[in-house]
Amino acid sequence: MFGVRIYTILFLLLPLSAISEDGSQLWLRYRPVSAEVAKSRTIHVNNKHETALLARQELDTYWKGSSIELKVQKKEAKLKQGYRIDSSGGTIRVIAFQPVGLLYAAYHLLRLQEMTMLGDELRVEEIPSYDVRILNHWDNLDGTIERGYAGRSLWKWAELPHTISPRYAAYARANAAIGINATVLNNVNASPQILDAVYLEKVKALADVFRPYGIRVYLSVNFSSPVVLDGMADADPARKEVQDWWKKKVKQVYALVPDFGGFLVKANSEGQPGPQDYGRTHAQGANMLADALKPYGGLVMWRAFVYNPTSEDRAKQAYLEFVPLDGQFRDNVILQIKNGPIDFQPREPFNPLFGAMQKTPQMLEFQITQEYLGFSNHLAYLAPLFKETLDSDTYGRGVGSTVARVTDGTWHPSGISAIAAVANIGEDSNWTGHHFAQANWYAFGRLAWKHQLSSEQIAQEWLKLTFSNDEQFVRPVTEMMMDSREALVNYMMPLGLHHIFAFDHHYGPEPWGDRKGGRPDWMPWYYHNADSIGVGFDRTATGSNAVAQYRPPLDKRYGDLVSCPENLLLWFHHVPWDYRMRSGQTLWDELCGRYDSGVQQAREFQKVWDRLENKVDPQRFNEVQSKLKIQTKDAVWWKDACLLYFQTFSKMRIPEHIERPVHELEDLKRIKLNMKHHN
Ligand code: BDP
């Protein structure tokens, strides 16, 4: 109490920008209302469910406005997990079908309050685009995080179930506030141990903390679990003993976690075990798990990211393996597909699997953690990337078959729709390493709730909630965020270039990379194919013919050098250095121009930020400022590395108006970053 008072006095004395914040409060920087305000209105709820009571409590603590009536109404099934809010006659009425709808409505109201956007009249109806809005944590049981750049895992497995970190509830609340309702706790490269009785007790403890916030727990499972945990001879899904093992295990899970969501499975990919080890198909493997989960309403999210040594173009693998299985999956299996056909590159075309399987429910997997986008060092706002995929037309059932509509239940109205993203959360005090990486977690939640929202609107919301309502801050920073992903594409891999990263850790540039004895599709040259004639991967009929996996008219559009969108040109074509681009410049000059504009954009972000010093609290100002320095340095590194290297093939001059390289290629080739990633 005393502490709170001192804080309040300090707060009144100092201008907002002078109070240090560490980012730990995310988009939930509400301050409790005074006792007088609390007394001046009532928050009433007609339901005793713990989630309904939580909705009431949040409003009671933070709501500054008039009285609110919260109601769960059984006849409102069409609202699903959503809500309706209207205000007339001084009272705000909130209707939901489920208690969690009231909680989402409470955060909606608080969000409007924080953004000072509460008009006199409220008339809102919100129904989420997806039923399951899920984060995938690639967290290992030893506390490391695969592709995590914000410290160690939030889950303290060694302390659980006895010690419950306060951050578990903070995590659940932050997610509930943006509509996320599910989480996969562990890495897709799953340790079988997660299904051991000792770990299931820990999982239960987390599920108990998350439940009031409407968050369901899922687990990644290892297909060989019966072998590793219980010494069974094999994990062949066609064998009755194996099927029974899974049934028993699932029963044990539901006894501890009655609302358990289901399993996420990476099988027969990158060395993980799977049904193919026994000559069975992905469908047979998935169906065995689906049958075990079915009596409890559990789901199987079966990943389509299959990446194995074959002679086929890597971009074609998922389609080749899964399309023949269409129609063979149980109805509680949903295929989880990465947004692009390779692997979370800064820009990829959408994965051609979307829309190609008419009978199998499909879900998107995005990556929030910036494995290929500068880790937590680069500011790259990802909503535009997410929207680019969601809005891509697959033509799967004619014009308008966008990835959003293929996945949001429009195609499979009787099934459960879902959308996933790999989290960027760790135990850093600001959760995500870079303050602006919080925006990507936020944006995923908001788009999973409503994929029609614009990137810009989400950026503004996030900025207002996280930093300030000051228009002079919000406007320029929104613009910077909106430009940031394209800037990164420019300085890393413009015009459809992809995967020319340093080996393994995927941070810096290594277009020259080559490893003795390594697989070709681990090597950057596999993807860029630079030679004396040109650069790019020929995926047309004269090359790998990956274009044929796209429905007409996309196969022709992508397959033709002239109609192919320029931002995907080198993804689909091997293009001569002197090819004339739409700008009239040669490919080489255009490439130089793109790299250079990426660098200039990064420099501009520094200026935008520095101008706003008096509008941001000092800690966050300084931390973002330091990260922007790294980003610009890295942008120059990328530009010099790629242009100097590609120049050894093009033999053309870097146009004079472009910033000159400041590195020697040979020096850049010697850089070896010590950033081993954990598997
Ligand atoms: C790649 C990552 C690898 C993951 C794999 C996956 O480099 O660490 O295990 O994807 O999604 O992006 O399974």
XYZ file of N, CA and C and ligand atoms in Angstrom, residues 138 146-147 149 187-189 266 269-270 272 303 305-307 314 338 342-345 365 367 371-372 422 499 504 506 677-679, ligand 1:
109
model
N 9.146 -23.506 -28.596
C 10.173 -24.494 -28.944
C 11.114 -24.637 -27.740
N 15.003 -23.623 -28.497
C 15.449 -23.697 -29.889
C 14.970 -22.439 -30.604
N 15.931 -21.728 -31.197
C 15.628 -20.475 -31.914
C 14.995 -19.428 -30.999
N 15.562 -16.118 -28.535
C 16.539 -15.044 -28.420
C 16.165 -14.070 -27.294
N 9.184 -28.000 -27.314
C 9.754 -28.021 -28.659
C 9.149 -29.116 -29.543
N 8.958 -28.771 -30.816
C 8.506 -29.790 -31.782
C 9.532 -30.916 -31.941
N 10.790 -30.594 -31.727
C 11.796 -31.664 -31.630
C 11.668 -32.178 -30.194
N 5.866 -33.433 -34.968
C 6.833 -33.334 -36.070
C 7.356 -34.750 -36.282
N 10.890 -35.831 -40.106
C 11.441 -34.592 -40.618
C 12.687 -34.277 -39.809
N 13.738 -33.915 -40.476
C 14.992 -33.563 -39.812
C 15.393 -34.589 -38.751
N 13.610 -36.658 -37.005
C 12.638 -37.076 -35.979
C 11.980 -38.401 -36.397
N 2.390 -31.789 -38.335
C 3.139 -30.790 -39.113
C 3.479 -31.279 -40.525
N 5.844 -29.765 -42.198
C 7.237 -29.385 -42.440
C 8.090 -30.648 -42.467
N 8.202 -31.237 -43.635
C 9.002 -32.442 -43.772
C 10.236 -32.072 -44.587
N 11.362 -32.264 -43.991
C 12.585 -31.781 -44.603
C 13.605 -32.897 -44.490
N 13.765 -28.731 -52.363
C 13.240 -28.708 -51.006
C 11.859 -28.052 -50.931
N 3.690 -24.526 -42.520
C 4.401 -23.246 -42.443
C 3.937 -22.322 -43.564
N 9.604 -23.177 -47.856
C 10.955 -23.509 -47.377
C 11.012 -23.418 -45.863
N 11.208 -22.239 -45.324
C 11.377 -22.192 -43.877
C 11.440 -20.777 -43.326
N 10.321 -20.132 -43.155
C 10.265 -18.870 -42.413
C 11.259 -17.816 -42.903
N 11.475 -17.759 -44.217
C 12.379 -16.745 -44.749
C 11.721 -15.368 -44.656
N 1.168 -22.092 -39.796
C 2.187 -21.920 -38.755
C 3.074 -20.757 -39.157
N 6.150 -17.932 -37.789
C 7.223 -17.881 -36.802
C 7.313 -16.448 -36.282
N 14.038 -16.179 -36.228
C 15.155 -17.067 -36.563
C 15.935 -16.562 -37.769
N 15.219 -16.101 -38.776
C 15.852 -15.661 -40.021
C 15.706 -14.146 -40.212
N 5.204 -19.762 -33.787
C 6.311 -20.108 -32.891
C 6.659 -18.870 -32.062
N 17.506 -17.892 -48.032
C 18.353 -18.856 -47.338
C 19.838 -18.755 -47.683
N 23.713 -22.919 -39.892
C 23.203 -23.347 -38.596
C 22.514 -22.270 -37.752
N 21.868 -19.075 -38.609
C 20.938 -18.272 -39.406
C 20.926 -16.786 -39.052
N 23.155 -23.230 -32.090
C 21.780 -23.322 -31.591
C 21.527 -24.688 -30.959
N 20.571 -24.690 -30.085
C 20.332 -25.905 -29.296
C 19.296 -26.789 -29.943
N 19.616 -28.034 -30.040
C 18.610 -28.965 -30.560
C 18.136 -29.881 -29.469
C 13.600 -24.699 -38.709
C 14.508 -24.554 -37.547
C 14.647 -25.807 -36.714
C 13.270 -26.359 -36.421
C 12.538 -26.621 -37.716
C 11.091 -27.042 -37.526
O 15.768 -24.166 -38.040
O 15.346 -25.457 -35.550
O 13.340 -27.531 -35.670
O 12.480 -25.468 -38.466
O 10.234 -26.200 -37.719
O 13.112 -23.427 -38.959
O 10.800 -28.191 -37.226
